[in-house]
């Protein structure tokens, strides 16, 4: 399949894709970031004894984990089970995902010679992704599958820091102190990320989400100058496929307009900014996704419904709204709370 073609298995008339396109919906669609993961006992069972990166490279396991929350919660979309560092591993970066820590890079990228190690990503590098999505689209039927990738800034942060960071001191030092190397790094990562998303779309993903998890660490002027061009390059590269493009980051209230400007059709909003204010910051022509505080799910059904109603009320004037949490599902969340929340949103918003 080439750009300008709709994926043949795309469930075009689903509530999720209609909301992304800002069209009328039968109910507000719901899915949850990290819905396929540690909050589900069936996930923990199938992952037992299998490392995270190994799990992401086994098509049968990826398909099963991706399907689990669709079966259990009745969400309106599945999201492909993977990790943002998978394309980096696929091109030969020596990294591992360490339990309780996260991705750890053996040799951080700090010099131009280090940058030269980051080669292009080919579909053959991630053939397991194509295989897994083939399995999934057969099973999902009219339920859309969301493909995803990490945004260039967040990937660069892991590569330059060598692992998770609270301060991003090495990444920001490169951004401020060697802007040319930084720009070249992000441009290379944009090409790798775009290639990874193209594989997913061509295999049958109906939408894609770009996670810029750590972009909230940036001032707007730095984001515009040093990050936005690379994110825009990713979105531009997949624009011709006609699938909705979602952009999400945490702590990005000051960046919402810029994140929309990068080329997203849907802007994800964390729980810090109400959706009626978020739409003012983003501007017209974009759907919004979000934005219930994930910790509300620990507070009991009545509190969850009260806070969900506040989100829905704030979204009542939007052209398009996809209900989600303001960040990922926390590992100790009661899965039944998620199932009840899906049912509540569907019932309350049914036309």
XYZ file of C-alpha atoms in Angstrom:
351
model
C 0.000 0.000 0.000
C 1.209 3.513 -0.703
C 0.391 6.921 0.640
C -2.986 8.370 -0.382
C -4.612 4.962 0.106
C -6.841 4.065 3.035
C -5.728 0.814 4.714
C -8.076 -1.889 3.394
C -8.963 -3.152 6.869
C -9.579 0.289 8.346
C -12.903 0.358 10.254
C -13.656 3.737 8.741
C -17.072 4.278 10.319
C -16.053 3.479 13.913
C -16.872 6.023 16.626
C -13.152 6.462 17.328
C -12.169 7.364 13.775
C -15.251 9.563 13.351
C -14.285 11.524 16.498
C -10.718 11.894 15.219
C -12.129 13.308 11.988
C -14.432 15.632 13.997
C -17.562 13.984 12.609
C -20.778 13.210 14.557
C -20.495 10.076 16.710
C -23.051 7.652 18.228
C -21.229 8.007 21.548
C -17.947 9.447 22.795
C -15.296 6.822 22.026
C -13.000 5.607 24.804
C -9.587 4.019 24.949
C -6.836 4.214 27.556
C -3.119 4.752 27.211
C -1.360 1.697 28.676
C -4.666 -0.184 28.570
C -2.732 -3.299 27.531
C -0.419 -3.787 30.451
C 0.318 -4.364 34.075
C -3.144 -3.537 35.398
C -4.489 -6.730 33.796
C -3.897 -10.101 35.477
C -4.118 -11.824 32.081
C -1.273 -9.594 30.876
C 0.927 -10.487 33.822
C 0.198 -14.160 33.194
C 1.218 -14.207 29.522
C 4.284 -12.002 30.170
C 5.568 -14.134 33.055
C 9.267 -14.857 32.553
C 9.449 -12.956 29.253
C 11.425 -9.702 29.028
C 9.706 -6.576 27.733
C 11.686 -6.284 24.500
C 11.308 -9.996 23.791
C 7.556 -9.613 24.317
C 7.447 -6.837 21.717
C 9.110 -9.073 19.111
C 6.755 -12.068 19.369
C 3.769 -11.468 17.065
C 1.464 -13.976 18.759
C 2.150 -12.444 22.167
C 1.823 -8.865 20.875
C -1.538 -9.724 19.328
C -2.840 -11.382 22.491
C -1.775 -8.510 24.755
C -3.189 -5.880 22.377
C -6.545 -7.674 22.296
C -6.882 -8.195 26.059
C -8.307 -4.754 26.984
C -10.648 -4.801 23.966
C -12.147 -8.047 25.199
C -12.279 -7.017 28.847
C -13.236 -3.336 28.739
C -15.089 -2.921 25.435
C -12.915 0.062 24.488
C -13.435 1.693 21.092
C -9.855 1.215 19.896
C -6.898 -1.075 20.470
C -3.375 0.269 20.692
C -0.510 -1.785 19.356
C 1.509 -3.301 22.205
C 5.125 -2.238 21.919
C 7.606 0.167 23.489
C 8.943 3.468 22.218
C 12.527 2.120 22.113
C 11.675 -0.851 19.855
C 12.769 0.909 16.625
C 16.062 1.888 18.279
C 16.681 -1.730 19.299
C 15.756 -2.794 15.762
C 18.531 -0.678 14.207
C 21.145 -2.074 16.562
C 21.228 0.328 19.523
C 22.516 -1.609 22.546
C 19.730 -1.050 25.055
C 17.548 -2.965 27.451
C 14.388 -2.233 29.411
C 15.277 -2.877 33.038
C 12.403 -3.644 35.451
C 11.761 -0.730 37.782
C 14.098 1.533 35.804
C 13.061 1.690 32.152
C 15.137 1.825 28.965
C 18.894 1.889 29.588
C 21.285 2.638 26.707
C 24.732 1.042 26.944
C 26.537 3.760 24.949
C 24.755 7.135 25.133
C 24.742 9.352 22.046
C 26.902 12.355 22.875
C 29.021 13.007 19.749
C 28.694 13.110 15.977
C 30.435 9.733 15.811
C 27.724 8.354 18.099
C 25.057 9.794 15.791
C 26.616 7.955 12.850
C 25.697 4.656 14.539
C 21.977 5.358 14.052
C 21.186 3.802 10.686
C 17.906 3.892 8.767
C 15.068 1.583 9.805
C 13.775 -0.831 7.149
C 10.525 -2.842 7.204
C 12.660 -5.993 7.409
C 14.073 -4.772 10.737
C 10.592 -4.967 12.258
C 8.960 -7.775 10.268
C 7.393 -8.970 13.529
C 5.365 -5.734 13.618
C 3.879 -6.403 10.190
C 3.072 -9.975 11.206
C 1.489 -8.951 14.529
C -0.688 -6.261 12.930
C -1.856 -8.782 10.334
C -2.986 -11.064 13.158
C -4.643 -8.155 14.944
C -6.621 -6.668 12.089
C -8.076 -10.121 11.373
C -9.243 -10.387 14.992
C -10.316 -6.778 15.598
C -12.802 -6.518 12.740
C -14.379 -3.067 12.931
C -12.397 -2.028 16.042
C -9.597 0.355 14.985
C -5.968 -0.350 15.796
C -3.774 2.587 16.832
C -0.122 2.358 15.899
C 2.368 4.347 17.908
C 5.911 5.601 18.245
C 8.009 7.766 20.506
C 8.584 11.313 19.294
C 12.100 12.426 18.334
C 12.624 14.546 21.470
C 11.698 11.769 23.875
C 13.811 9.207 21.996
C 16.722 11.673 21.937
C 16.371 12.187 25.673
C 16.764 8.454 26.329
C 19.666 8.155 23.902
C 21.613 11.152 25.193
C 20.929 10.576 28.894
C 21.467 6.832 28.623
C 18.198 6.169 30.443
C 15.303 7.894 32.198
C 15.997 11.343 33.645
C 14.265 13.931 35.797
C 16.377 16.862 34.611
C 17.433 15.993 31.022
C 20.686 17.782 31.729
C 22.721 16.010 29.026
C 20.008 16.287 26.395
C 19.428 19.953 27.127
C 23.181 20.591 27.228
C 23.415 19.269 23.667
C 20.307 21.204 22.610
C 21.702 24.485 23.958
C 25.447 23.886 23.514
C 25.617 22.061 20.158
C 22.394 22.951 18.358
C 23.658 21.623 15.022
C 24.365 18.144 16.407
C 21.045 18.237 18.269
C 19.130 19.158 15.101
C 20.843 16.387 13.159
C 20.057 13.857 15.909
C 16.384 14.787 15.976
C 16.206 14.762 12.188
C 17.660 11.244 12.089
C 15.217 10.116 14.772
C 12.345 11.678 12.820
C 13.283 9.523 9.822
C 13.467 6.375 11.957
C 10.167 7.175 13.674
C 8.396 7.924 10.401
C 9.628 4.638 8.942
C 8.333 2.778 12.009
C 4.900 4.405 11.734
C 4.728 3.698 8.003
C 5.278 -0.012 8.660
C 2.373 0.004 11.105
C 0.021 1.921 8.794
C 0.855 -0.206 5.772
C 0.221 -3.341 7.840
C -3.257 -2.083 8.780
C -3.143 0.433 11.651
C -6.117 2.833 11.384
C -4.534 5.732 13.322
C -1.181 6.563 14.882
C -0.144 8.278 18.084
C 3.170 10.033 18.608
C 4.152 10.015 22.283
C 6.362 12.937 23.270
C 6.357 11.820 26.885
C 9.019 14.242 28.110
C 8.265 17.342 26.009
C 6.743 19.002 29.094
C 10.308 19.633 30.289
C 10.719 22.284 27.587
C 9.899 25.982 27.406
C 7.677 26.879 24.422
C 10.429 28.834 22.645
C 12.838 25.883 22.933
C 10.153 23.478 21.737
C 9.371 25.622 18.697
C 13.014 26.064 17.732
C 14.566 22.727 18.676
C 11.820 20.074 18.672
C 8.806 21.063 16.575
C 10.590 20.712 13.191
C 11.423 17.056 13.846
C 7.931 16.183 15.081
C 6.451 17.973 12.067
C 8.687 15.901 9.802
C 7.223 12.701 11.272
C 3.635 13.864 10.834
C 4.319 15.116 7.312
C 5.842 11.761 6.356
C 2.624 9.877 7.149
C 0.119 12.576 6.121
C -0.550 10.999 2.732
C -1.963 7.823 4.238
C -5.046 9.663 5.449
C -5.093 8.055 8.903
C -5.663 10.288 11.951
C -2.469 11.412 13.699
C -2.542 11.930 17.472
C 0.088 13.856 19.442
C 0.454 13.451 23.206
C 2.831 14.594 25.928
C 2.761 14.932 29.707
C 2.918 18.339 31.371
C 2.492 20.007 27.998
C -0.211 22.539 28.875
C 2.019 25.395 27.699
C 2.808 23.541 24.466
C -0.649 22.451 23.324
C -0.891 24.954 20.505
C 2.586 24.108 19.253
C 1.915 20.363 19.425
C -1.125 20.877 17.231
C 0.939 23.051 14.932
C 3.370 20.164 14.426
C 0.729 18.467 12.311
C -1.504 16.357 14.545
C -5.192 15.855 13.759
C -5.877 15.070 17.430
C -4.058 16.655 20.376
C -3.856 14.651 23.588
C -4.296 16.639 26.797
C -3.137 15.568 30.247
C -5.291 16.120 33.334
C -3.825 19.508 34.258
C -5.707 21.576 31.675
C -9.525 21.348 31.312
C -10.612 20.488 27.784
C -12.597 23.704 27.346
C -9.386 25.637 28.037
C -7.275 23.203 25.987
C -9.379 23.830 22.893
C -8.708 27.557 23.226
C -4.955 26.901 23.358
C -4.945 24.402 20.495
C -7.222 26.397 18.228
C -9.781 25.270 15.643
C -9.494 22.321 13.295
C -8.236 19.713 15.799
C -9.983 17.046 17.845
C -8.896 16.606 21.477
C -8.160 13.455 23.452
C -8.321 13.089 27.221
C -8.220 13.789 30.022
C -9.280 12.104 33.288
C -6.620 12.059 36.012
C -5.503 8.383 36.183
C -5.434 8.488 39.997
C -9.190 9.173 40.132
C -9.688 5.492 39.326
C -8.574 4.646 42.874
C -11.321 6.777 44.432
C -14.414 4.618 43.985
C -17.187 4.487 41.383
C -19.072 7.609 42.470
C -15.956 9.789 42.407
C -14.874 8.336 39.058
C -18.248 9.114 37.510
C -18.261 12.629 38.954
C -14.836 13.424 37.530
C -15.630 11.721 34.212
C -18.756 13.850 33.946
C -16.628 16.974 34.473
C -14.394 15.898 31.575
C -17.403 15.221 29.345
C -19.005 18.553 30.278
C -15.768 20.409 29.473
C -15.680 18.575 26.127
C -19.301 19.294 25.241
C -18.431 22.109 22.846
C -15.635 20.304 21.027
C -15.852 19.327 17.373
C -14.249 15.979 18.174
C -13.489 14.291 21.489
C -11.861 10.953 22.307
C -12.201 10.111 26.005
C -8.961 8.927 27.578
C -6.956 9.342 30.739
C -4.559 12.252 31.064
C -1.694 9.722 31.141
C -1.338 5.943 31.146
C -3.253 3.447 33.267
C -1.345 2.971 36.529
C -0.235 -0.625 37.231
C -2.261 -1.077 40.426
C -5.537 0.188 38.891
C -8.520 -2.124 39.362
C -9.406 -3.352 35.836
C -13.102 -3.364 36.765
C -12.913 0.389 37.358
C -11.835 0.824 33.743
C -14.616 -1.409 32.455
C -17.207 0.569 34.435
C -15.763 3.847 33.162
C -16.083 2.760 29.524
C -19.705 1.782 30.121
C -20.420 5.073 31.918
C -18.991 7.240 29.112
C -20.802 5.244 26.430
C -24.119 5.396 28.265
C -23.896 9.072 29.194
C -22.964 10.211 25.699
C -25.176 7.905 23.625
C -27.105 9.812 20.987
